Coordinates of C-alpha atoms in Angstrom, one line a residue:
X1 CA -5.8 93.6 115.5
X2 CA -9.1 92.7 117.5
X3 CA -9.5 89.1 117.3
X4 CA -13.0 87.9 115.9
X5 CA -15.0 85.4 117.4
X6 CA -17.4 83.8 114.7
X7 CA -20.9 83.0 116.1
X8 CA -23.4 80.0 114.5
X9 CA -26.6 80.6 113.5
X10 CA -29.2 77.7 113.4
X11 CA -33.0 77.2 114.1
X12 CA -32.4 73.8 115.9
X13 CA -29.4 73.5 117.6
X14 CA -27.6 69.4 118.5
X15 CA -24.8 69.0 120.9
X16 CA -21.6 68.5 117.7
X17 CA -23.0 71.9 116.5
X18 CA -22.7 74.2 119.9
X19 CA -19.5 72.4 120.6
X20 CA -18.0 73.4 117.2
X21 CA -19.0 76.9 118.0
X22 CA -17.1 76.8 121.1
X23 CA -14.6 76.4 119.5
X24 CA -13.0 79.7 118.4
X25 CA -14.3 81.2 121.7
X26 CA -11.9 83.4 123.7
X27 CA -10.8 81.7 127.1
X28 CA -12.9 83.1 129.9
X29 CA -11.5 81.8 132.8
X30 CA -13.8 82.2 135.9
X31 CA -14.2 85.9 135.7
X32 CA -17.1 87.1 133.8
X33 CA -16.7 89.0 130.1
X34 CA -16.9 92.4 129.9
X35 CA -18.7 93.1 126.8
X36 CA -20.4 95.5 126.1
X37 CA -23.9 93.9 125.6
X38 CA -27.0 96.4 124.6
X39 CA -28.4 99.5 126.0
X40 CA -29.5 97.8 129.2
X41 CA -25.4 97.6 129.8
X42 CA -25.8 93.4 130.9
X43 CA -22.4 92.0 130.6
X44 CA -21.8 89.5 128.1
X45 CA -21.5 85.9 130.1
X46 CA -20.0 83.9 127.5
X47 CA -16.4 82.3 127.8
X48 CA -17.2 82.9 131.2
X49 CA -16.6 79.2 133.1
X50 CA -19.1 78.1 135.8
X51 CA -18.1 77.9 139.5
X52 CA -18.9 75.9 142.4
X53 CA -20.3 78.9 144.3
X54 CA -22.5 80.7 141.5
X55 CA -26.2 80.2 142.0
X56 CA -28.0 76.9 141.3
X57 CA -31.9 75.9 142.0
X58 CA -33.5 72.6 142.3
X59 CA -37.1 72.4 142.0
X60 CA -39.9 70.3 143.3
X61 CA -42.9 69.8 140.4
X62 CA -45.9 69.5 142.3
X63 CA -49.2 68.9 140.5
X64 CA -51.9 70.6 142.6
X65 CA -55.2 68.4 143.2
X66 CA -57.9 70.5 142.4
X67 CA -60.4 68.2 143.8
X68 CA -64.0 68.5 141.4
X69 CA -66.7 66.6 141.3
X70 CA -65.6 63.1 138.9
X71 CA -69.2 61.8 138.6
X72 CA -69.9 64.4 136.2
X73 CA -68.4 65.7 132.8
X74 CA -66.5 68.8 133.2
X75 CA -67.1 71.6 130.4
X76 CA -65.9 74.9 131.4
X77 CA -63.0 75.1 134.3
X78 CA -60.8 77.8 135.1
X79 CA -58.7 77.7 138.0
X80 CA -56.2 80.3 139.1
X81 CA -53.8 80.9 142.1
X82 CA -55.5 83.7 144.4
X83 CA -53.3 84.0 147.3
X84 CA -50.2 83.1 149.3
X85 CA -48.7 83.5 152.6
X86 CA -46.3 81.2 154.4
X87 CA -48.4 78.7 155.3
X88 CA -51.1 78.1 152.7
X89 CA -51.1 78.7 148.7
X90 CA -54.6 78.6 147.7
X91 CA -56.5 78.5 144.3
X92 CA -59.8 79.2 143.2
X93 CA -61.8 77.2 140.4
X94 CA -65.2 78.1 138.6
X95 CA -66.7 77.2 135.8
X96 CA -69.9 74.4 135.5
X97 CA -70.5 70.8 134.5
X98 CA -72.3 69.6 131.3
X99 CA -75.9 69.4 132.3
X100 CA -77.2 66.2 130.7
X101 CA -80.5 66.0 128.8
X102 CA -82.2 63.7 131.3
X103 CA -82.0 66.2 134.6
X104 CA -84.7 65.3 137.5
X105 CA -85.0 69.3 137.7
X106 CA -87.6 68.3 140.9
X107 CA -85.1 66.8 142.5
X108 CA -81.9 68.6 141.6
X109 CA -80.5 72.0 141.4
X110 CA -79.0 73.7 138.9
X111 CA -76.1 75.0 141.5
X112 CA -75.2 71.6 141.6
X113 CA -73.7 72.1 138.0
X114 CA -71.9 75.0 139.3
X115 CA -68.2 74.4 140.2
X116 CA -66.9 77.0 142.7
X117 CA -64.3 75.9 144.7
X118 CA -61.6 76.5 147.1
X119 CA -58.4 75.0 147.3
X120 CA -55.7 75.2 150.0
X121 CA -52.7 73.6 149.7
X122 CA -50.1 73.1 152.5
X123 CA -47.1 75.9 151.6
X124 CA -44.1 73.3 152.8
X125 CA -45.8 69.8 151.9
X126 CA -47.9 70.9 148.9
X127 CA -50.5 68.2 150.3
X128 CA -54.2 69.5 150.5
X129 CA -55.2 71.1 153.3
X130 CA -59.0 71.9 152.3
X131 CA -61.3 71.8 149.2
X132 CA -63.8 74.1 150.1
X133 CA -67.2 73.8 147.9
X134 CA -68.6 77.8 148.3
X135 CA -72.2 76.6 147.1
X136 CA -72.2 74.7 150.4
X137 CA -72.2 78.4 152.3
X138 CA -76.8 78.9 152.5
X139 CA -74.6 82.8 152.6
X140 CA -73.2 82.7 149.3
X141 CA -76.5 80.9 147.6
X142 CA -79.6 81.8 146.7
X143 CA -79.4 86.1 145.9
X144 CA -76.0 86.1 146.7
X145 CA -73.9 85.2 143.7
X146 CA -69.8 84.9 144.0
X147 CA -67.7 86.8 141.3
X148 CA -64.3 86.3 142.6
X149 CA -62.1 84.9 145.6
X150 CA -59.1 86.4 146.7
X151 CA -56.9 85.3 149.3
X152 CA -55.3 87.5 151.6
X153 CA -54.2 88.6 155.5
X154 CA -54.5 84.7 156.0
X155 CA -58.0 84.9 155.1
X156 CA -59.9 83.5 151.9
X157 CA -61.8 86.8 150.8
X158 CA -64.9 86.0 148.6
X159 CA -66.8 88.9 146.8
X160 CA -69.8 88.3 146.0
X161 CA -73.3 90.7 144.8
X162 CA -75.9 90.5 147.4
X163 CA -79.5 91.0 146.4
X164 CA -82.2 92.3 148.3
X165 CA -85.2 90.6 146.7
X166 CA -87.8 92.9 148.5
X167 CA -86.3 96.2 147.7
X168 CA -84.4 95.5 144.8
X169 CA -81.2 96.7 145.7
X170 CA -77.6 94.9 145.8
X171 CA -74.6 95.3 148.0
X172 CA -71.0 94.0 147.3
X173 CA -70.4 92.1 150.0
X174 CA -67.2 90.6 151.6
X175 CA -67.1 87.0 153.3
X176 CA -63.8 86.4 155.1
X177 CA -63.8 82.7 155.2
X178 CA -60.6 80.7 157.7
X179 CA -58.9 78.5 155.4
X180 CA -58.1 76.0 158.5
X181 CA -61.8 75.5 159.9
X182 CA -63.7 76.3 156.5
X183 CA -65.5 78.5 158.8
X184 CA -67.3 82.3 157.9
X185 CA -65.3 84.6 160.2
X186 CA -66.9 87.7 159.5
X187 CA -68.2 89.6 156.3
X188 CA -68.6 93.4 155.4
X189 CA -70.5 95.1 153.0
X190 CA -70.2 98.2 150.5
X191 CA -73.2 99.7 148.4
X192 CA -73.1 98.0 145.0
X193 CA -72.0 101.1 142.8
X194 CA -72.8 100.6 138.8
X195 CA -70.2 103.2 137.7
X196 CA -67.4 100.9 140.1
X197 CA -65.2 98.1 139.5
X198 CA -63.2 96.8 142.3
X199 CA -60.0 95.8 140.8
X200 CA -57.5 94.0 143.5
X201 CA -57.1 92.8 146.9
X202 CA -53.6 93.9 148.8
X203 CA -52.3 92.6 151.8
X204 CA -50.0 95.3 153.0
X205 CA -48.9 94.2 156.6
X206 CA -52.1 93.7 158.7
X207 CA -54.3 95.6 156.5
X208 CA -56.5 94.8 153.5
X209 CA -56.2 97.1 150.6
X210 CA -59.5 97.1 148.2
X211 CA -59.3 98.9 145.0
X212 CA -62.2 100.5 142.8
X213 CA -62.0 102.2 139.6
X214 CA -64.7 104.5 139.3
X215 CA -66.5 106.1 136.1
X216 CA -67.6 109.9 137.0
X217 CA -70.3 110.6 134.2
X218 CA -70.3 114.4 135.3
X219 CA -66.7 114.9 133.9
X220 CA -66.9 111.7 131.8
X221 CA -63.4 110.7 133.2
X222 CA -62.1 107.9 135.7
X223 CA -60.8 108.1 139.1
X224 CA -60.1 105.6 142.1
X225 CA -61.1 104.8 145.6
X226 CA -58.8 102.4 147.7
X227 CA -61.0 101.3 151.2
X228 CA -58.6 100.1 153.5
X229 CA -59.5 97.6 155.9
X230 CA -57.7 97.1 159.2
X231 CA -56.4 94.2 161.5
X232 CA -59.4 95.3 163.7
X233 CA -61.6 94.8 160.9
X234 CA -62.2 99.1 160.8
X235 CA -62.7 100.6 157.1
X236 CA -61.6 103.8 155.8
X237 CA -62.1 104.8 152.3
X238 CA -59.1 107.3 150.2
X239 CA -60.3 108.8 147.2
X240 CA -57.6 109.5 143.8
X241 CA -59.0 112.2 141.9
X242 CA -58.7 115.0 139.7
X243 CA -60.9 117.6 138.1
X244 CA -60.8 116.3 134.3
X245 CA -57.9 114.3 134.6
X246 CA -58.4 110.1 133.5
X247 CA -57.1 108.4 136.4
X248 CA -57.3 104.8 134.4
X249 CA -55.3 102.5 136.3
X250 CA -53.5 101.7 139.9
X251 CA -51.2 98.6 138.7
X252 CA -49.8 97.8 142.0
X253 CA -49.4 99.5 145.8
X254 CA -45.9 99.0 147.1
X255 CA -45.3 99.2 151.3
X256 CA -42.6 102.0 152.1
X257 CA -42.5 101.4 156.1
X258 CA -44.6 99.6 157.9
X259 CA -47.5 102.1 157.6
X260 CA -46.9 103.8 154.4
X261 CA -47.5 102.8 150.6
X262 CA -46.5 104.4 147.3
X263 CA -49.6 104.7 144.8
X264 CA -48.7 105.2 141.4
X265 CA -51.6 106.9 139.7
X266 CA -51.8 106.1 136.0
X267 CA -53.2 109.4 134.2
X268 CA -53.7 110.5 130.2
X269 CA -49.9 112.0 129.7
X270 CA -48.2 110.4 132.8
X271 CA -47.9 108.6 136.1
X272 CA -47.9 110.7 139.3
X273 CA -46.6 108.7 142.3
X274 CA -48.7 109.3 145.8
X275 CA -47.7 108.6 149.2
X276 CA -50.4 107.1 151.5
X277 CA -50.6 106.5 155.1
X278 CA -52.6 103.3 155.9
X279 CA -53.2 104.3 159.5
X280 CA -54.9 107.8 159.0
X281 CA -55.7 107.8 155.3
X282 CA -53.6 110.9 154.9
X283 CA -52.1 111.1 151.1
X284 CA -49.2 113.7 149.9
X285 CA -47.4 113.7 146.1
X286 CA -43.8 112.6 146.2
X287 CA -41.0 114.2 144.6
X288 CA -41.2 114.8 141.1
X289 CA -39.4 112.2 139.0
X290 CA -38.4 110.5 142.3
X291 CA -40.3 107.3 141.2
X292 CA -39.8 107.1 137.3
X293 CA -37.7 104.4 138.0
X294 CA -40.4 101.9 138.5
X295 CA -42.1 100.1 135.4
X296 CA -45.4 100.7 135.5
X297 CA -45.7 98.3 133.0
X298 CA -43.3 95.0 133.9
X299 CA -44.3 95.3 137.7
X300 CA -47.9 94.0 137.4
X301 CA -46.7 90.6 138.4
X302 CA -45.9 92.1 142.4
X303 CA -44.9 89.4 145.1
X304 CA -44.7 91.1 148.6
X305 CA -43.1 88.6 151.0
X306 CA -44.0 88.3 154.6
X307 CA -40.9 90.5 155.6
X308 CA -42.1 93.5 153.7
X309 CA -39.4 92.5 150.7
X310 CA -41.0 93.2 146.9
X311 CA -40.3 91.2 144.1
X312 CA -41.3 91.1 140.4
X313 CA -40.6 88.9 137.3
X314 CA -39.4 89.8 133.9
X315 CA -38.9 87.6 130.8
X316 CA -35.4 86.5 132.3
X317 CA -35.9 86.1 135.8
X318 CA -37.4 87.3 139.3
X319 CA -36.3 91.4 140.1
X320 CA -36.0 92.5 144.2
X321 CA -37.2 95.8 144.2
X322 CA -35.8 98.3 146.3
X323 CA -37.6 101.9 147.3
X324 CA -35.2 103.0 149.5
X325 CA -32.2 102.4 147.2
X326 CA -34.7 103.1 143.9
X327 CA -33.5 100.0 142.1
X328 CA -34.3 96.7 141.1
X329 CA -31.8 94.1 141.4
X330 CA -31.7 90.6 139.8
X331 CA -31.8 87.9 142.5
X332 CA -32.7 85.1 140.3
X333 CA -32.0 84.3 136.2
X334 CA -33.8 81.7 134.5
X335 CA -30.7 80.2 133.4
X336 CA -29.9 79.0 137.1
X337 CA -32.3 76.4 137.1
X338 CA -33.0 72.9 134.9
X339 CA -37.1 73.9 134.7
X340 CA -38.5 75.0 131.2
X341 CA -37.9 79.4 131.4
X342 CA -40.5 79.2 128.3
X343 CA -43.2 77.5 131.4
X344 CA -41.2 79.7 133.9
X345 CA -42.0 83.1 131.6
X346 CA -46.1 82.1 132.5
X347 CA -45.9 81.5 136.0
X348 CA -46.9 83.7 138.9
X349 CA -44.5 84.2 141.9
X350 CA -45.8 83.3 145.2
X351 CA -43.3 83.6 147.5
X352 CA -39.4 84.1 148.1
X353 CA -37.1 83.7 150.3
X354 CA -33.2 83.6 151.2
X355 CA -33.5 79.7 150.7
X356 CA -35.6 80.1 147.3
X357 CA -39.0 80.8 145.9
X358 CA -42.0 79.5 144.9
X359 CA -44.4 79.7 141.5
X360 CA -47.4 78.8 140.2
X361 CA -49.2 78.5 136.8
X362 CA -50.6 76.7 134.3
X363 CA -49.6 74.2 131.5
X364 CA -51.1 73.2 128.7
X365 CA -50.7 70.2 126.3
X366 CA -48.1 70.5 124.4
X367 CA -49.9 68.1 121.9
X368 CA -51.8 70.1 119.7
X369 CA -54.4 67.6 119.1
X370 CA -54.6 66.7 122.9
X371 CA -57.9 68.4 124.6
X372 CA -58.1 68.9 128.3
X373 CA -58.2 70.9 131.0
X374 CA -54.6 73.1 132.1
X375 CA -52.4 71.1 134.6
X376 CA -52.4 73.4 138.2
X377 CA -48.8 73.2 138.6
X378 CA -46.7 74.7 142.1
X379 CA -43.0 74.7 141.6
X380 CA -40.6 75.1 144.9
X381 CA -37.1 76.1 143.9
X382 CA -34.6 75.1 145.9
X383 CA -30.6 77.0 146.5
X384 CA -28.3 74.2 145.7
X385 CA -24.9 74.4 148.1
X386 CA -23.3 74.2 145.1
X387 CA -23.5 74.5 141.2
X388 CA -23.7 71.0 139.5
X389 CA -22.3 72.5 136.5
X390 CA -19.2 74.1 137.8
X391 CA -16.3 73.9 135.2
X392 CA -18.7 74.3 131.8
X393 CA -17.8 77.6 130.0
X394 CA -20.8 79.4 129.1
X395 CA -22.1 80.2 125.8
X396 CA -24.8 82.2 124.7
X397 CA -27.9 81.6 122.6
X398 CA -29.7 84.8 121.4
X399 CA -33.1 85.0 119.8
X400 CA -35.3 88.5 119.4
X401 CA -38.3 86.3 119.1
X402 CA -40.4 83.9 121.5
X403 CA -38.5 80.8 122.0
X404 CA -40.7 77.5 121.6
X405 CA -41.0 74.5 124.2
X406 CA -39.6 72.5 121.6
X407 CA -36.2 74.4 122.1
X408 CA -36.7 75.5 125.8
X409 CA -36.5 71.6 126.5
X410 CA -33.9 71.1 123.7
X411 CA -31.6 73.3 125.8
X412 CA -32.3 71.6 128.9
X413 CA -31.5 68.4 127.6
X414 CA -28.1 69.8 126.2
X415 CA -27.0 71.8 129.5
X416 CA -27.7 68.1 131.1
X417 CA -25.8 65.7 128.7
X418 CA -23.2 68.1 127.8
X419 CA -19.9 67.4 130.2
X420 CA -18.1 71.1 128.6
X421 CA -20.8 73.8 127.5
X422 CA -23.9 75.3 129.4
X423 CA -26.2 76.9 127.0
X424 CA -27.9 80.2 128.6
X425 CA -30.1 82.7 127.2
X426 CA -28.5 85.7 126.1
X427 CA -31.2 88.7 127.3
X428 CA -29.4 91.5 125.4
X429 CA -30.0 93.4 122.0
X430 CA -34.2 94.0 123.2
X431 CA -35.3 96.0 120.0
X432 CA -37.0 97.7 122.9
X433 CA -34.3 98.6 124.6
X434 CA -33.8 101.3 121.0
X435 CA -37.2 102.3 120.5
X436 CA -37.9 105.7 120.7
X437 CA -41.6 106.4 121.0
X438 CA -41.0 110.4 120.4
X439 CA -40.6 109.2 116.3
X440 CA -44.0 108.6 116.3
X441 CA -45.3 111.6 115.0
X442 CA -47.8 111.1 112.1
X443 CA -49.2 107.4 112.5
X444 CA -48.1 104.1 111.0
X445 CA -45.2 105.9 108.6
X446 CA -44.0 107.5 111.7
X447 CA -44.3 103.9 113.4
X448 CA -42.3 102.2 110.7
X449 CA -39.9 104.4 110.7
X450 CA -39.2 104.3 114.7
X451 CA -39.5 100.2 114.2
X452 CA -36.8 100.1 111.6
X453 CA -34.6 102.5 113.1
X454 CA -34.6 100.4 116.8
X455 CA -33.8 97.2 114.6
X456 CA -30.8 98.8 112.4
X457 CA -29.5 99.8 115.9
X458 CA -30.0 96.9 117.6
X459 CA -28.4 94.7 114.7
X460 CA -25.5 97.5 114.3
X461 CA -24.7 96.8 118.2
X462 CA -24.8 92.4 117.6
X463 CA -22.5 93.0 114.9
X464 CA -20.2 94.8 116.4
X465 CA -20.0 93.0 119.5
X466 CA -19.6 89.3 117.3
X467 CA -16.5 91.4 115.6
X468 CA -15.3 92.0 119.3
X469 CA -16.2 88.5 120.0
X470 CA -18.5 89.7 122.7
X471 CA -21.9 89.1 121.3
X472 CA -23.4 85.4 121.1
X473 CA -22.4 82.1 120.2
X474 CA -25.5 81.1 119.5
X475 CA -28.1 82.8 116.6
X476 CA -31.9 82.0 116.6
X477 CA -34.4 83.3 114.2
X478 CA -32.1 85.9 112.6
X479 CA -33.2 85.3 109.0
X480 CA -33.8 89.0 108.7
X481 CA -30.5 90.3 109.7
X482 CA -29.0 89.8 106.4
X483 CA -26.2 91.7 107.1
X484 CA -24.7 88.8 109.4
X485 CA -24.3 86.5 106.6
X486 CA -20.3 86.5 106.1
X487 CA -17.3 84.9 107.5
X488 CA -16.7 87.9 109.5
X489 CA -19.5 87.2 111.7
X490 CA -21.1 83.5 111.0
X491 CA -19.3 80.0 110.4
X492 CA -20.6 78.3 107.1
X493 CA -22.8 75.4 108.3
X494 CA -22.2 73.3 105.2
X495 CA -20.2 70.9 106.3
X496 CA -22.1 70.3 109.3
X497 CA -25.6 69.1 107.5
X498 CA -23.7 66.7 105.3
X499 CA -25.3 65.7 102.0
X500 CA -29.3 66.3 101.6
X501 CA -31.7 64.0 100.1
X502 CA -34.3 65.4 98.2
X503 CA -36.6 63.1 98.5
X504 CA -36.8 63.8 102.4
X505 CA -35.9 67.4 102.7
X506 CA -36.3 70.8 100.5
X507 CA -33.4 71.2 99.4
X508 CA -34.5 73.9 97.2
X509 CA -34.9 76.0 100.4
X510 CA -31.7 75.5 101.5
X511 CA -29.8 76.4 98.7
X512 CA -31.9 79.7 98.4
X513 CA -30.5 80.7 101.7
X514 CA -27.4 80.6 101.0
X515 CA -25.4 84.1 100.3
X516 CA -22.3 83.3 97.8
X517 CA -22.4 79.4 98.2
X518 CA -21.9 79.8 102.0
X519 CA -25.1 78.4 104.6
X520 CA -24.9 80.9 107.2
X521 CA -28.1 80.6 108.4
X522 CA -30.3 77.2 108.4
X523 CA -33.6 77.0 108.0
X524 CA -35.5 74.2 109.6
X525 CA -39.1 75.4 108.8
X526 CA -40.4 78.0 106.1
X527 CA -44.1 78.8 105.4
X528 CA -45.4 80.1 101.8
X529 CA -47.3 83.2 102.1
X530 CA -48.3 83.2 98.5
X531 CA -47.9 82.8 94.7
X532 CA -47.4 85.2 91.9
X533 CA -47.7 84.2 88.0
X534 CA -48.5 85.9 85.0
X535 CA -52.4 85.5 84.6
X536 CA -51.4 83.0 81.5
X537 CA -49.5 80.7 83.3
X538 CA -52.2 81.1 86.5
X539 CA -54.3 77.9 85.5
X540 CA -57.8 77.5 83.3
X541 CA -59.3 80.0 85.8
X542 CA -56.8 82.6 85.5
X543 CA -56.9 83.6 89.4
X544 CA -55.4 80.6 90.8
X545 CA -54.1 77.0 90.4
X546 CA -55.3 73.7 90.9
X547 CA -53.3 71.3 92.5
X548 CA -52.7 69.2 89.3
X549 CA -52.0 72.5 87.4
X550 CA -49.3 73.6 89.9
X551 CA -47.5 70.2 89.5
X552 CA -47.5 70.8 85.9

């Protein structure tokens, strides 16, 4: 007879209610469980007890000093990380000030109301090494106007249009500005074409990868160029085309050896995969099917490490990626850390390393009445020696939808006070992971249909690995698996909420969610999407009620 493991299902989860659900779990020991998980085949982790030697990060929260101008009021900012390398991390900022009504116009400009600035911060320390103010360049002024900085090759790259005012004519132009002495090393320029759009900067070893999406009016379809610029500052330009064929997008280049890249070409009906040759601009098509591996999608967020190593981020943790062996492989989860995964989830990743990584991003208030400008925030993770939570057993908390801050920091603050439990994200049963796109046939039937079939799937493959007592502990947002609500598969919360009052909560709410006088799922929040009445009970206008008539 298998023995069943019953799993709780709440919206808001306190320490007495996780540890109750421990309860009937199967001992783990140290090895990990075997379940069967999902489609993407990840092992189950709970019952499994932590160890000394599995992986644990520290991290540093360093709040980056964009340095603007505090004399005047800010009204548009936007900064965002544009580079990394191992010495600097380095952000760019634009936006403008709030002009006042009582500007001197004689005497002032209206660039000084312009913010575009620099940022470079120390990649160890985090301290500032430079604020760099680009309307101080007389270059990047007057008919030259800046539309984005990158940072890249250990050089801040800024792109600007470049206006001839005696012929009329613009070039894209290309300052490469040292982040060390502020100084204009060099700058190269391109003829400013209206059907382009130049898309990224790469740094692939010691070259500079450019590329441009470009409209062919002729065939009416898209196709790129990549110009690749040298150590020795040389250009060469590669074109991606073919005769009739979209060519809409170039997500990423990823370094083979140390002079060759894989392209992958986004076209209408697929994604053809290119090998390049950054030293004689040579291109030839891979094997067919020899890259399908690689997500086109999930890979937009590329790190490429000074050692030529590739990483990318997922919604559960940071992915090595590996051409030679055509795999990724998890290096890092979310769960190995004390820092918020639902912050973690935004962040870019700048840099990693065999000691740990580095990321970026942006947070917001959390205080929806709160108004100000993002915090610019650079988190350096740090490998433990060993795991401060070594002899918790693990359970698991599963949700199909977006977890909230709220929670995120709920479950830090349990994996921190609890001495017994470590709470982790259970990253199995992806409705994704069952949808098959070839059911869409005939629009949004076809759609529906493919939609609820992944989700019958999906909620047939929880249930049966709770009955094997290999799914969850731990159910979030599951209102609409119905199915779930019985003892074979969910404890009865009842006598864990005690007795109600009315007065303070809806009660009413809770007993409607009950299935045979048994709360297997509690709802903390619900939301009325409407009302329906007979027209004679619908209030003196008959559409609709007043307040006073709906008490009535």
């Amino acid at each position: 007879m298998v023995k069943t493991r019953k799993a709780m299902s709440v919206l808001l989860a306190a320490s007495m209610v996780m540890s109750v659900a421990a309860c009937d779990k199967k001992s783990g020991g140290t090895e990990p469980a075997t379940g069967s998980g999902s489609s993407n085949g990840t092992p189950s982790k709970s019952g499994e007890q932590i160890t000394a030697d599995m992986p644990w990060y520290e991290y540093q929260d360093l709040t980056v000093d964009i340095q603007l101008d505090a004399t005047k009021e800010k009204e548009n900012v936007y900064s965002s990380l544009v580079g990394a390398d191992s010495e600097h991390v380095v952000y760019y900022t634009c936006g403008n000030y709030k002009i006042p009504d009582n500007v001197d116009w004689e005497n002032e400009s209206a660039l000084s109301y312009m913010i575009n600035n620099v940022t470079v911060i120390d990649r160890k320390s985090g301290s500032l090494v430079n604020n760099i103010d680009l309307n101080s360049y007389s270059e990047l002024t007057g008919d030259t106007y800046v539309y984005e900085v990158e940072y890249a090759g250990g050089e801040i790259v800024a792109l600007a249009y470049d206006s001839d005012p005696n012929s009329a004519e613009t070039n894209e132009a290309q300052f490469y500005i040292d982040p060390n002495t502020t100084e204009i090393v060099s700058q190269s320029e391109r003829a400013y074409n209206d059907d382009a759009s130049m898309e990224n900067i790469l740094s692939i070893g010691d070259n500079l990868i450019f590329t441009y999406l470009i409209y062919d009016p002729n065939d009416n379809t898209t196709y790129y160029e990549l110009v690749i610029r040298g150590g020795d500052g040389t250009e060469k330009t590669v074109t991606f085309k073919a005769d009739g064929v979209n060519i809409y997008n170039i997500p990423f280049v990823l370094p083979l050896t140390e002079n060759t890249v894989i392209v992958p070409l986004c076209r209408d009906d697929d994604v053809l995969y290119d090998e390049l040759n950054l030293e004689t601009g040579e291109t030839k098509h891979c094997k067919e099917g020899e890259y399908d591996w690689l997500d086109t999608d999930e890979f937009y967020r590329l790190c490429i490490t000074n050692d030529g190593k590739m990483y990318t981020m997922d919604d559960n943790g940071i992915l090595e990626i590996n051409l030679q062996e055509k795999q990724t492989q998890r290096v890092f989860d979310f769960s190995c850390c004390n820092a918020s995964f639902s912050d973690m989830r935004c962040f870019e990743l700048v840099d990693v390393s065999d000691e740990g990584f580095l990321m970026s991003g942006q947070i917001y208030s959390r205080n929806a009445f709160e108004i100000g400008n993002p915090k610019e925030l650079l988190w350096n993770f740090t490998k433990c020696e060993s795991n401060p939570h070594a002899g918790k057993t693990i359970m698991e908390l599963y949700c199909p939808d977006y977890l909230s801050d709220t929670i995120g920091d709920a479950i830090i603050r349990f994996n921190e006070t609890n001495s017994d439990y470590y709470l982790c994200i259970c990253d199995r049963y992806d409705e994704y992971d069952y949808y098959d796109s070839e059911m869409e046939t005939d629009g949004n039937d076809s759609w529906e249909k493919a939609n609820l079939t992944a989700n019958a799937e999906m909620s047939s493959d929880l249930a049966l690995d709770i009955m094997n007592g290999e799914g969850p502990d731990i159910l979030l947002d599951t209102s609409q698996l119905g199915q779930l609500n019985n003892p074979d598969y969910l404890v009865d919360l009842t006598p864990y909420i005690g007795d109600m009052n009315s007065d303070k909560y809806f009660t009413n709410i809770i007993e409607s969610s009950k299935t045979e006088g048994k709360l297997y799922q509690m709802p903390i929040t619900f939301a009325v999407e409407g009302l329906q009445a007979d027209p004679k009970y619908a209030g003196s206008s008959g559409v609709g009620f007043t307040f006073d008539e709906y008490e009535k």
